[in-house]
PDB file of C-alpha atoms and ligand atoms in Angstrom:
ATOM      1  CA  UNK A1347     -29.401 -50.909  19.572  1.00 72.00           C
ATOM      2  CA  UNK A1348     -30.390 -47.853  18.078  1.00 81.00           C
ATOM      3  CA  UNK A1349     -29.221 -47.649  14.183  1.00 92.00           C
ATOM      4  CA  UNK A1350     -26.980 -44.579  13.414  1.00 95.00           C
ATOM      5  CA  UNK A1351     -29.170 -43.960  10.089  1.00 96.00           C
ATOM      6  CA  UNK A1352     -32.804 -44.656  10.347  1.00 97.00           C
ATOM      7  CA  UNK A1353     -34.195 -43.481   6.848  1.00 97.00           C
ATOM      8  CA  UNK A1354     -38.372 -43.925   6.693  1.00 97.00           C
ATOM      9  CA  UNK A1355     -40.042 -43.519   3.762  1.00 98.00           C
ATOM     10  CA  UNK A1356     -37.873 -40.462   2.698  1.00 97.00           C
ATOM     11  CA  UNK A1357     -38.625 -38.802  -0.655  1.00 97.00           C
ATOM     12  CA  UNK A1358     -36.643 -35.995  -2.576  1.00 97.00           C
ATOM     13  CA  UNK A1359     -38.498 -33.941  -5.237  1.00 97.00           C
ATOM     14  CA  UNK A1360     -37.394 -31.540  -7.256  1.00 97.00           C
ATOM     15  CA  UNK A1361     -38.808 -29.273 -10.331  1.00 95.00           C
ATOM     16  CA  UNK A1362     -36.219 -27.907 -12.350  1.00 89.00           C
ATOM     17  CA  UNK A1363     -37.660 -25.718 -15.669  1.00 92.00           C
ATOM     18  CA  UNK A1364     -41.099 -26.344 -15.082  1.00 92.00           C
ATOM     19  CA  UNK A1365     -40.978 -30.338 -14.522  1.00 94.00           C
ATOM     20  CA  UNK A1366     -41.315 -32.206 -11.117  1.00 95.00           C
ATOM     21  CA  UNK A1367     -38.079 -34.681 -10.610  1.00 96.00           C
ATOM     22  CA  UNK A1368     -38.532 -37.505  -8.104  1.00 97.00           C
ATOM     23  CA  UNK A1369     -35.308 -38.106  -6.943  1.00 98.00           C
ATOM     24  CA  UNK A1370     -35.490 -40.095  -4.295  1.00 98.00           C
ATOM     25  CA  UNK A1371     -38.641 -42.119  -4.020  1.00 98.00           C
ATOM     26  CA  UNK A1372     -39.957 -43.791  -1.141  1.00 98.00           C
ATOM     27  CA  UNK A1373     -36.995 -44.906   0.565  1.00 98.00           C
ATOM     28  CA  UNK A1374     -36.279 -46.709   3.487  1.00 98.00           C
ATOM     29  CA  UNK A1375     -32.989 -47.486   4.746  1.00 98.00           C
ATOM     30  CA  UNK A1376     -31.082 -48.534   8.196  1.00 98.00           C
ATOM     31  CA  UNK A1377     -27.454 -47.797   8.358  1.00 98.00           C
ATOM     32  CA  UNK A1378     -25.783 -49.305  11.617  1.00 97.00           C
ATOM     33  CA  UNK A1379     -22.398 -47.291  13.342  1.00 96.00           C
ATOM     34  CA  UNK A1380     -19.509 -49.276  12.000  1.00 96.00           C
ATOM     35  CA  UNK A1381     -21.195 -50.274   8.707  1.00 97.00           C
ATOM     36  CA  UNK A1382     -19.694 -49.508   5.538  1.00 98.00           C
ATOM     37  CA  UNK A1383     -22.442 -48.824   2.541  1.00 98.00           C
ATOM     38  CA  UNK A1384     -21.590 -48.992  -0.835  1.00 98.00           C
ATOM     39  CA  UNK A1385     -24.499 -46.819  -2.331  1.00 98.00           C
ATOM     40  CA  UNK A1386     -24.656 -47.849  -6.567  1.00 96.00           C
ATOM     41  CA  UNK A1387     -26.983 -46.962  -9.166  1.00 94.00           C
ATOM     42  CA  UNK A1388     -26.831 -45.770 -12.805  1.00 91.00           C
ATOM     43  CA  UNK A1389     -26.450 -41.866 -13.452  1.00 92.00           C
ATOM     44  CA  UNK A1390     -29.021 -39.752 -11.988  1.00 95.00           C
ATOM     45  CA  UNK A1391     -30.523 -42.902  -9.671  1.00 96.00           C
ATOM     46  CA  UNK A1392     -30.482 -40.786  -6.653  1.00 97.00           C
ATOM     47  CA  UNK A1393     -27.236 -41.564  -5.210  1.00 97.00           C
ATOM     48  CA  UNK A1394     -26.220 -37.500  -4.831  1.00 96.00           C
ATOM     49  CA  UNK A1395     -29.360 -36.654  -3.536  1.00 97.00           C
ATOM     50  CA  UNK A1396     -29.348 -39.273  -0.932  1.00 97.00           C
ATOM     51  CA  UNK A1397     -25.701 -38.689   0.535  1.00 96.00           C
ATOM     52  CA  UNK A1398     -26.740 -34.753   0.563  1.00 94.00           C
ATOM     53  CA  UNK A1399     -29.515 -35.445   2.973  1.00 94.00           C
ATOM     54  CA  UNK A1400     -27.159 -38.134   4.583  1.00 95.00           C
ATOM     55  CA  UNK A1401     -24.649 -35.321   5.505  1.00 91.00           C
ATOM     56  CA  UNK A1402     -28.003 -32.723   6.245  1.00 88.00           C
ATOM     57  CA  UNK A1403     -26.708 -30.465   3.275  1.00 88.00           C
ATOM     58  CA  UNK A1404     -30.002 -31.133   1.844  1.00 91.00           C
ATOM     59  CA  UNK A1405     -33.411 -32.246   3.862  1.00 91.00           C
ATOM     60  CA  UNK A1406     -36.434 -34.607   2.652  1.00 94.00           C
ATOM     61  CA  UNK A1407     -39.759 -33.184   0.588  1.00 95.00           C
ATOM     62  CA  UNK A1408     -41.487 -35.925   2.668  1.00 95.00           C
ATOM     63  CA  UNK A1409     -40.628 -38.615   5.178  1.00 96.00           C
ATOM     64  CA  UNK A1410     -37.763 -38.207   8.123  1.00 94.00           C
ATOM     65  CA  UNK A1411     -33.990 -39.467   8.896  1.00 94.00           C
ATOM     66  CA  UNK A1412     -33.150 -39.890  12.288  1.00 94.00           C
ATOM     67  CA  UNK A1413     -29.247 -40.041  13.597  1.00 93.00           C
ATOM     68  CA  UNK A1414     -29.023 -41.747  16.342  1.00 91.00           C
ATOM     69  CA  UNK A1415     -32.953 -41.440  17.000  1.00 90.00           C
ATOM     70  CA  UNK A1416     -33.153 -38.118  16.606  1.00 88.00           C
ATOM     71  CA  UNK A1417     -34.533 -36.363  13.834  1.00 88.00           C
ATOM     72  CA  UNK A1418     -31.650 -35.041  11.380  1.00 84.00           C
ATOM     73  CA  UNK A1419     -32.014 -30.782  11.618  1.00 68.00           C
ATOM     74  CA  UNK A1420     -30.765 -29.201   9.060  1.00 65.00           C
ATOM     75  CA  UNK A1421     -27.911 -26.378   9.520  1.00 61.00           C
ATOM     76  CA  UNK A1422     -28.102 -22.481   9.095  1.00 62.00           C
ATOM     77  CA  UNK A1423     -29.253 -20.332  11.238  1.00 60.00           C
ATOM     78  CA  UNK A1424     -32.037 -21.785  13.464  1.00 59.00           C
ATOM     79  CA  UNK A1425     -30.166 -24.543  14.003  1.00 61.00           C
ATOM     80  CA  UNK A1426     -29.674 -25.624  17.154  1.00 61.00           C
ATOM     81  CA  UNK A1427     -25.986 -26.249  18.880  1.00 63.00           C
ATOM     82  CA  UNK A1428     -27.083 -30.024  18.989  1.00 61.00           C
ATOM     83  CA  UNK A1429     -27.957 -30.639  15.616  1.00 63.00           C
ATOM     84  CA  UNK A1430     -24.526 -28.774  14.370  1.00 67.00           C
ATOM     85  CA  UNK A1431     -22.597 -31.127  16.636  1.00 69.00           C
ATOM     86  CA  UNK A1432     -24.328 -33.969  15.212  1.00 72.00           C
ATOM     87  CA  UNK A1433     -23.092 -32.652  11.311  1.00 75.00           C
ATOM     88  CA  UNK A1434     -19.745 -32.222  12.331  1.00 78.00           C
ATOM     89  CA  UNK A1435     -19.834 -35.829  13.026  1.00 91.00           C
ATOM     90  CA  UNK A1436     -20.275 -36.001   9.080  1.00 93.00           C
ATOM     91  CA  UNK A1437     -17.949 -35.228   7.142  1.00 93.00           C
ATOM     92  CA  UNK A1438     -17.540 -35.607   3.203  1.00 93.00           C
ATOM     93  CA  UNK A1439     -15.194 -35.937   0.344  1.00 94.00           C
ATOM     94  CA  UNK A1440     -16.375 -35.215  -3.151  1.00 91.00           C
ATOM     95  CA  UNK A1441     -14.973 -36.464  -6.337  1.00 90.00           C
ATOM     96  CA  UNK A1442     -12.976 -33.989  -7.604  1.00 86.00           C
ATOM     97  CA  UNK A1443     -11.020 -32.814  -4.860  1.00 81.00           C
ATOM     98  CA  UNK A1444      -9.858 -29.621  -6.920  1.00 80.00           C
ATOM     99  CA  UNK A1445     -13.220 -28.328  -6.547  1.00 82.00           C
ATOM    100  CA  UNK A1446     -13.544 -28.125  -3.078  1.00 82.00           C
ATOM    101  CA  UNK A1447      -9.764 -27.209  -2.098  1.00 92.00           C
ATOM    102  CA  UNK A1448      -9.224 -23.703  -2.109  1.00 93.00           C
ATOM    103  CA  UNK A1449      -6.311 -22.872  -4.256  1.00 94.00           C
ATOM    104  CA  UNK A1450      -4.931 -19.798  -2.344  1.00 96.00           C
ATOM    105  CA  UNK A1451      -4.570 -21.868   1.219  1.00 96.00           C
ATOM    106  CA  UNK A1452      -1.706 -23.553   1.876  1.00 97.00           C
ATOM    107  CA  UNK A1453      -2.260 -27.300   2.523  1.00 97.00           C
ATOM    108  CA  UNK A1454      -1.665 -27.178   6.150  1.00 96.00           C
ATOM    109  CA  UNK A1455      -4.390 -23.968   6.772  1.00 95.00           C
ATOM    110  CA  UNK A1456      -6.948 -26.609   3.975  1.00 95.00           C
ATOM    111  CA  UNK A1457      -6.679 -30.115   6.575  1.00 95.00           C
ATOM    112  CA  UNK A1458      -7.480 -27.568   9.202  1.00 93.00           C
ATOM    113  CA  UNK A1459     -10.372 -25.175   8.360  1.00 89.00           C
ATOM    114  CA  UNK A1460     -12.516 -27.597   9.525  1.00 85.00           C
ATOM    115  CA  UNK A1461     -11.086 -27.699  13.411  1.00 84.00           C
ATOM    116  CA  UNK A1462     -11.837 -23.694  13.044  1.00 78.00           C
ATOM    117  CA  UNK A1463     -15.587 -24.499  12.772  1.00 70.00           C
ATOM    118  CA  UNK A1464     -17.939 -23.517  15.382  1.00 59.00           C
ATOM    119  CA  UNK A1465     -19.986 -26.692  14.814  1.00 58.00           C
ATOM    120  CA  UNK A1466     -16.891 -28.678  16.471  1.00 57.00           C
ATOM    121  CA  UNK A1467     -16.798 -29.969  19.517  1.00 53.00           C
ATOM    122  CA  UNK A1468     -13.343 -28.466  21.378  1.00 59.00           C
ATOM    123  CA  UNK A1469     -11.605 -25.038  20.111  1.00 67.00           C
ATOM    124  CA  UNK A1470      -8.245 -26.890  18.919  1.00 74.00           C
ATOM    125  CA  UNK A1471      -5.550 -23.924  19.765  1.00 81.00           C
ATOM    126  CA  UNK A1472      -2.967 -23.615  17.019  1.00 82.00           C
ATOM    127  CA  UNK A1473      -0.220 -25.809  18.974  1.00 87.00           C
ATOM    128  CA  UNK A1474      -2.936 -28.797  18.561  1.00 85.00           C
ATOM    129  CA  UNK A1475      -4.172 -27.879  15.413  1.00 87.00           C
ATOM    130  CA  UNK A1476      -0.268 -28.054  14.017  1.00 90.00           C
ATOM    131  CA  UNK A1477       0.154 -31.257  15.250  1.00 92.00           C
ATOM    132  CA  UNK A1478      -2.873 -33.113  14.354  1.00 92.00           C
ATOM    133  CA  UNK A1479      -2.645 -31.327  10.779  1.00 95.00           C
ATOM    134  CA  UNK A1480       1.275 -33.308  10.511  1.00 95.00           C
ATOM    135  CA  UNK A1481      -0.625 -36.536  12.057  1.00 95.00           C
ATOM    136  CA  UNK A1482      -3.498 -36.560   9.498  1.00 96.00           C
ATOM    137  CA  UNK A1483      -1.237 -35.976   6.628  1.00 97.00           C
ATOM    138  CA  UNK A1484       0.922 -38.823   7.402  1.00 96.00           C
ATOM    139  CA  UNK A1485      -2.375 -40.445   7.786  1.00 95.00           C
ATOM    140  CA  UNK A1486      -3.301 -40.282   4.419  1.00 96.00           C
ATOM    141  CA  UNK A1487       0.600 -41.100   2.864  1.00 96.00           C
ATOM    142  CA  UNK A1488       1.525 -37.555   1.723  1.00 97.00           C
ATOM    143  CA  UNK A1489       4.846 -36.243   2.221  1.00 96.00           C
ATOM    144  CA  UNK A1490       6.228 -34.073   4.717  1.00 92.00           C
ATOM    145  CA  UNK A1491       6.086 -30.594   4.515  1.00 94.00           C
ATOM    146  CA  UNK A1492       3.014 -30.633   2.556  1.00 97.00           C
ATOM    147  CA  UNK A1493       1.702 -28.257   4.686  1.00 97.00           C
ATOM    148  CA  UNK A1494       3.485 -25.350   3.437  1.00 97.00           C
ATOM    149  CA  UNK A1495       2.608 -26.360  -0.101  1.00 98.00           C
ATOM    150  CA  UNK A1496      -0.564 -25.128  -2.196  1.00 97.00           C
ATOM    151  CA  UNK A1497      -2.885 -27.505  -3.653  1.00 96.00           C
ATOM    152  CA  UNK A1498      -1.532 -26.887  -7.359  1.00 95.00           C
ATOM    153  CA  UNK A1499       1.875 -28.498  -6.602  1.00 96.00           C
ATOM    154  CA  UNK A1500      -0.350 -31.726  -5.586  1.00 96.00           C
ATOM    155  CA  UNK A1501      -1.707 -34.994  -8.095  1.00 94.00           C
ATOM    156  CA  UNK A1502      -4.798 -35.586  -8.656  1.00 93.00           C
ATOM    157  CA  UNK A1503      -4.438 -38.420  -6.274  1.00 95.00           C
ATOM    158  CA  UNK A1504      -2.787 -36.115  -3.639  1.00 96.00           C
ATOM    159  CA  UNK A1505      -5.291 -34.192  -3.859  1.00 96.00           C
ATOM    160  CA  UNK A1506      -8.286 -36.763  -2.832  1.00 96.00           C
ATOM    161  CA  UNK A1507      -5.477 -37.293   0.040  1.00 97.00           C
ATOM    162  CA  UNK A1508      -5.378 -33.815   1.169  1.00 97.00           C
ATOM    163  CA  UNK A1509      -9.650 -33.970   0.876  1.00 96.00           C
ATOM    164  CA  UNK A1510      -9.847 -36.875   2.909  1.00 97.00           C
ATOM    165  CA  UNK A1511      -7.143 -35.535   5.450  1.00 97.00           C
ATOM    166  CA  UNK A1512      -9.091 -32.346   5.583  1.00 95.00           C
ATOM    167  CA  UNK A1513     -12.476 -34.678   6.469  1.00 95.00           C
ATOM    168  CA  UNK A1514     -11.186 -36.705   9.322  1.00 95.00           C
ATOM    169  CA  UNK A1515      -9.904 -33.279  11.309  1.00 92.00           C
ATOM    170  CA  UNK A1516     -12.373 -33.005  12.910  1.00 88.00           C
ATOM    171  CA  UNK A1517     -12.310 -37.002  13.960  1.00 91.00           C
ATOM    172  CA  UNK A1518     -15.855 -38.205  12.240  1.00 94.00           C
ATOM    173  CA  UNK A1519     -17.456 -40.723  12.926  1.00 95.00           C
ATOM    174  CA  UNK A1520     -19.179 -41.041   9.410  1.00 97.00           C
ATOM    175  CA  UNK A1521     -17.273 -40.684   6.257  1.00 97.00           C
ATOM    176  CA  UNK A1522     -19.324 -40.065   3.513  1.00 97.00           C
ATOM    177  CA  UNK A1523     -17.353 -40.457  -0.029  1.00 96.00           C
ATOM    178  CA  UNK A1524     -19.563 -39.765  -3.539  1.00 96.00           C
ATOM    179  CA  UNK A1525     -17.678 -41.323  -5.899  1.00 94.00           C
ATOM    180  CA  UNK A1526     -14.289 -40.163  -4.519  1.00 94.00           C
ATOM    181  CA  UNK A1527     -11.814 -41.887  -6.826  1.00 93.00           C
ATOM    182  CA  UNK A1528     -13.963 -41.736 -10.354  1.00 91.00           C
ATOM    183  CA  UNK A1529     -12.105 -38.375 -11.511  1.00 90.00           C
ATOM    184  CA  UNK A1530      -8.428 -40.031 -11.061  1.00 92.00           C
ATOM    185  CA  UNK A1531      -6.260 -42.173 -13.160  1.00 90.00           C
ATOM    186  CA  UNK A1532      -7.292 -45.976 -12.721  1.00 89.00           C
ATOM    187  CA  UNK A1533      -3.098 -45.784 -11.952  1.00 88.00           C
ATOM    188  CA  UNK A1534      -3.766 -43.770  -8.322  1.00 92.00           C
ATOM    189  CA  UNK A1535      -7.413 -45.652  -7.593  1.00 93.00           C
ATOM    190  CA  UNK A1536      -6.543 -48.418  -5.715  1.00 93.00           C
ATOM    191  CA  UNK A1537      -3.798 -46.156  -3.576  1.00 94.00           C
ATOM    192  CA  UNK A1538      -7.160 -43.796  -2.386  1.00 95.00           C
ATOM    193  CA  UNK A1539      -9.233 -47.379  -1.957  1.00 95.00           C
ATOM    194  CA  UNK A1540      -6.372 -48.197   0.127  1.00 95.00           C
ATOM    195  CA  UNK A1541      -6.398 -45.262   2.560  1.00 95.00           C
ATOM    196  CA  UNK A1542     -10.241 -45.140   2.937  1.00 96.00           C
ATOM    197  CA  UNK A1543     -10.275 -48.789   3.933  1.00 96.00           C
ATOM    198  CA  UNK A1544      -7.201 -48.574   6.291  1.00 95.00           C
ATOM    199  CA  UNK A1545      -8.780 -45.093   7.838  1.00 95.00           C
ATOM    200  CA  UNK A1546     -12.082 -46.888   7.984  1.00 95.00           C
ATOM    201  CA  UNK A1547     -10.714 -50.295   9.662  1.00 95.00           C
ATOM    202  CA  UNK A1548      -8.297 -48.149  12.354  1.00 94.00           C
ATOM    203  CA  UNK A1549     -10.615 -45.605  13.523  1.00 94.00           C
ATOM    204  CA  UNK A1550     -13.724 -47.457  13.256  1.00 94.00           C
ATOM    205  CA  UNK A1551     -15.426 -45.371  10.866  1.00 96.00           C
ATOM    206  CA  UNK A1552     -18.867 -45.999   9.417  1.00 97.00           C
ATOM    207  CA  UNK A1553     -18.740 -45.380   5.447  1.00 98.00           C
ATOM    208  CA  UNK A1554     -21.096 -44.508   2.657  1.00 98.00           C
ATOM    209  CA  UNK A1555     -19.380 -44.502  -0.212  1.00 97.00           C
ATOM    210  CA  UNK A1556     -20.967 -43.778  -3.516  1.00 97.00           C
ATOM    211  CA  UNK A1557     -19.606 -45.434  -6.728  1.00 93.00           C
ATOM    212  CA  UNK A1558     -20.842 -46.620  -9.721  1.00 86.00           C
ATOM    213  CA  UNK A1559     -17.591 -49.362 -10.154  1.00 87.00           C
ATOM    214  CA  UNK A1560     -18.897 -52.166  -8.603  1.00 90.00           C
ATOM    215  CA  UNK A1561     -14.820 -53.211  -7.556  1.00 89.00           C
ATOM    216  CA  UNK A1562     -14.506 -50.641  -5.750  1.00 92.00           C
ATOM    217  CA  UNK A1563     -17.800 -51.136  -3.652  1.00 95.00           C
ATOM    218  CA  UNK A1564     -16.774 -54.597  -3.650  1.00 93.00           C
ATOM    219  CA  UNK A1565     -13.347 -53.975  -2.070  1.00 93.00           C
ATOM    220  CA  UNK A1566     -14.410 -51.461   0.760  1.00 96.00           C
ATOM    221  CA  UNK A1567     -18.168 -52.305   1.956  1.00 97.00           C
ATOM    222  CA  UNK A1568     -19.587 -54.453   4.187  1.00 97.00           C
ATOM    223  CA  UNK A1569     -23.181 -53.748   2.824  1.00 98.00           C
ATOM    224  CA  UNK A1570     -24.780 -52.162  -0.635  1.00 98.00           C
ATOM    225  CA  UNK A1571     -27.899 -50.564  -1.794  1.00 98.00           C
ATOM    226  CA  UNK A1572     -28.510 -50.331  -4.817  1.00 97.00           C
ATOM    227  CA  UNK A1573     -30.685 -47.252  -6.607  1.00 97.00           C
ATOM    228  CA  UNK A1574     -32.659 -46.980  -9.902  1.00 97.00           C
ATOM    229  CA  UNK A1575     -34.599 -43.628 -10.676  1.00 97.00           C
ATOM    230  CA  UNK A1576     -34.993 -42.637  -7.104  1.00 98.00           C
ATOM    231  CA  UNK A1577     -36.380 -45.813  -5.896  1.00 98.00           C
ATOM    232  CA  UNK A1578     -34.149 -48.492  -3.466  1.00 98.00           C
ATOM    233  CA  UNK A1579     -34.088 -52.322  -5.453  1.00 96.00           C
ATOM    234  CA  UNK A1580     -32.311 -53.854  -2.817  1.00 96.00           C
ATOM    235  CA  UNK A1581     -30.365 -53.095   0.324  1.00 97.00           C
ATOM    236  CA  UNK A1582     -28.465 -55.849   2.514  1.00 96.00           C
ATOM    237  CA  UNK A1583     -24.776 -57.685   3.229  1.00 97.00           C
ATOM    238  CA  UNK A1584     -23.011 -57.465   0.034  1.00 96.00           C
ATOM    239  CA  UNK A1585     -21.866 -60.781   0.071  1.00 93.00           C
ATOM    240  CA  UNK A1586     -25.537 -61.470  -0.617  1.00 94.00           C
ATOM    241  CA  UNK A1587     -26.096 -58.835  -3.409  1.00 95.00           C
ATOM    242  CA  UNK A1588     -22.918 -58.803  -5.251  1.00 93.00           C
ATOM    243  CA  UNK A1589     -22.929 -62.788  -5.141  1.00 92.00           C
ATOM    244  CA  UNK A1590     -26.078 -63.449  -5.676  1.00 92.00           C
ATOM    245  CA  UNK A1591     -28.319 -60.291  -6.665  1.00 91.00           C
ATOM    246  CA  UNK A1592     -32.381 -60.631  -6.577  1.00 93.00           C
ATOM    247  CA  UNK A1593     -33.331 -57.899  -8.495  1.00 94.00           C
ATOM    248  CA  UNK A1594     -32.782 -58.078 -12.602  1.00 94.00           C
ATOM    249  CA  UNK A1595     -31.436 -54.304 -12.538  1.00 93.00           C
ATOM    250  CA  UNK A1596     -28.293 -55.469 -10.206  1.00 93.00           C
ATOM    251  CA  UNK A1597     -27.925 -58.674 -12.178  1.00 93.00           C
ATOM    252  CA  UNK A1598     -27.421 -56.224 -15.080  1.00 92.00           C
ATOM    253  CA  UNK A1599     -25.396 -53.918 -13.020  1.00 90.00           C
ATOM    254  CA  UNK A1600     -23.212 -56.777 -12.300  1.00 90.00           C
ATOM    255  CA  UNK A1601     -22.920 -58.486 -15.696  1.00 89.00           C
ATOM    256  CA  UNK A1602     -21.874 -55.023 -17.224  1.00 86.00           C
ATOM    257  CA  UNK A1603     -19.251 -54.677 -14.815  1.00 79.00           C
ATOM    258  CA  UNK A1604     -15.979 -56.139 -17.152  1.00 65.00           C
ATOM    259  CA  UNK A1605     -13.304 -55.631 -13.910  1.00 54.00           C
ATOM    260  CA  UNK A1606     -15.614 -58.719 -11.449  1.00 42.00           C
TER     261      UNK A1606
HETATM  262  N1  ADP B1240     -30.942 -29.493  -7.248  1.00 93.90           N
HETATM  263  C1  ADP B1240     -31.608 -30.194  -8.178  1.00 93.90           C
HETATM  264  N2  ADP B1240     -32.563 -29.601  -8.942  1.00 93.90           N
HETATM  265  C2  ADP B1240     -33.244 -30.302  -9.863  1.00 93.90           C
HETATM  266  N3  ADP B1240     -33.064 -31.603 -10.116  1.00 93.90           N
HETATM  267  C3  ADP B1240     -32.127 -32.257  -9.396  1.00 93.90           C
HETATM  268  C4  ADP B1240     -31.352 -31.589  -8.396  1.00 93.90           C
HETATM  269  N4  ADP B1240     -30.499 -32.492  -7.841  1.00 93.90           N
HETATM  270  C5  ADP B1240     -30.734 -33.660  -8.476  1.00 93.90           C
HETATM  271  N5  ADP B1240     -31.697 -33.527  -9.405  1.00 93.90           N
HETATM  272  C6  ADP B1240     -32.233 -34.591 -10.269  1.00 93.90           C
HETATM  273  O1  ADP B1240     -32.488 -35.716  -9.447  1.00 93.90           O
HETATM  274  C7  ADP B1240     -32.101 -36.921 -10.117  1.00 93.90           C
HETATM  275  C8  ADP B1240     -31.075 -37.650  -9.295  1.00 93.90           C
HETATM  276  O2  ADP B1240     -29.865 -36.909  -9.307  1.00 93.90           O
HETATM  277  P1  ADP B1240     -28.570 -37.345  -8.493  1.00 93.90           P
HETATM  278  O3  ADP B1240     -28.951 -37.612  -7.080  1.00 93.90           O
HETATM  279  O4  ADP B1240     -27.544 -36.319  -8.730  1.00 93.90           O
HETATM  280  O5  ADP B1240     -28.194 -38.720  -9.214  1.00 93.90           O
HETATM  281  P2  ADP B1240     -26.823 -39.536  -9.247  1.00 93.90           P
HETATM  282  O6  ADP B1240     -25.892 -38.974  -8.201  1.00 93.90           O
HETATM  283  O7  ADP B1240     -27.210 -40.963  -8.968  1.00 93.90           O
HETATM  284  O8  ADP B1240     -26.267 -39.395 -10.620  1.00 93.90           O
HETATM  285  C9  ADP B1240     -31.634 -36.503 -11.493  1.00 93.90           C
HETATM  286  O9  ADP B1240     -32.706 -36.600 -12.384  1.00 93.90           O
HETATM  287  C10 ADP B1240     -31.226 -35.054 -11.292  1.00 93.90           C
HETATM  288  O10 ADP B1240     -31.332 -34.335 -12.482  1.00 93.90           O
HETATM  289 MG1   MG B1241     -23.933 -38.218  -8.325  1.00 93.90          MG
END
């Protein structure tokens, strides 16, 4: 079967005031439709940089990513209809969800922007765009009538709601999470771990999440890879690596981890 992810030898440099950054180094990765990654790593391993290029916001300084076998085109312009029907497919949700909800659109007009965009498949007339808006936000556990509201009246945790509302719309098949519940109280965390695994589990979704609490990764994926400066230590199950880890850096990773 042909993986949904096939990542060969993909690099990621940057040079930022004068110096070259490796970000990603030499990495080579297979992520399989259904499978849910947890993608961990210290700060500034790479784990940004490699869900950017994941979601084809970003595209490799060397090596290629395929998506289903074919190479992974980035957007804009010259892109072809294809390749921005294969994005839309991706969808993301960022950690803080204030950031990327504009404040002066109601909640309702927020979940749907993305059903507006030209890169998906169907033109959803207003009629269906109303009523999948009221089914994703009872999706995601926020109240009725939120769609009237603005994002201000909202907690922080309703807010990573409305973001993750607003990133199914457009029914993905990849969800793609960098570190979506690190910015909230450790009171709301395990209600957002809660949605993305019950989202994940009933529509089949395959998941990269990004997070740097190993819990978390612990609760929600299926398989982990695990990032220092740019390069991939290990990738596999994570029964295997967060049981028993090869590599010294996740052993360390692990032992520093107080909540396991
Ligand atoms: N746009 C950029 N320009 C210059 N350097 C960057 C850019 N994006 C990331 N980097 C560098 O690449 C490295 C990896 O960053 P990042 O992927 O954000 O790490 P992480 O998400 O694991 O904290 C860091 O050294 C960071 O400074
Ligand atoms: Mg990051």
């Amino acid at each position: 079967m042909t993986a949904l992810y096939a990542l060969d030898h993909v690099s990621r440099r940057f040079t930022s005031s004068g110096r070259d950054v490796t970000a990603l180094d030499d990495l080579s990765l297979t992520i399989g439709q259904g499978e849910r990654w947890g993608i961990v790593g210290g700060s500034g391993s790479g784990k940004t940089t490699l869900v950017r290029l994941l979601a084809g916001l970003d595209a490799p300084s060397s090596g290629t990513i395929r998506f289903e076998g074919q190479p992974l085109n980035l957007p804009g312009p010259g892109a072809s209809a294809s390749a921005r029907r294969v994005l839309a497919r991706v969808q993301l949700v960022f950690q803080d969800p204030m950031s990327s909800l504009d404040p002066r659109m109601r909640v309702g007009a927020i979940i749907a922007e993305p059903l507006r965009s030209r890169s998906v498949r169907a033109d959803w007339p207003p009629q269906a765009r109303r009523a999948r808006v009221d089914d994703l936000i009872a999706a995601v556990g926020l109240p009725q009538g939120s769609a009237q509201r603005y994002p201000h009246e909202f907690s922080g945790g309703q807010r990573q709601r409305i973001a993750i509302a607003r990133a199914l719309a457009p029914r993905p098949d990849v969800l793609i999470a960098d570190e979506p519940v690190s910015a909230l109280d450790v009171s709301v965390r395990a209600h957002i771990i809660n949605v993305l695994n019950e989202i994940s589990d009933r529509l089949g979704l395959t998941l990269v999440l990004v997070s740097h609490d190993l819990a978390v990764v612990r609760h929600l994926c299926d398989h982990v890879a695990v990032l220092r400066s740019g390069r991939l230590v290990e990738a596999g199950p994570a029964e295997d690596i967060l049981t028993t880890p090869r590599d010294p850096y996740t052993q360390a990773l692990l032992a520093a981890q107080p909540t396991l």
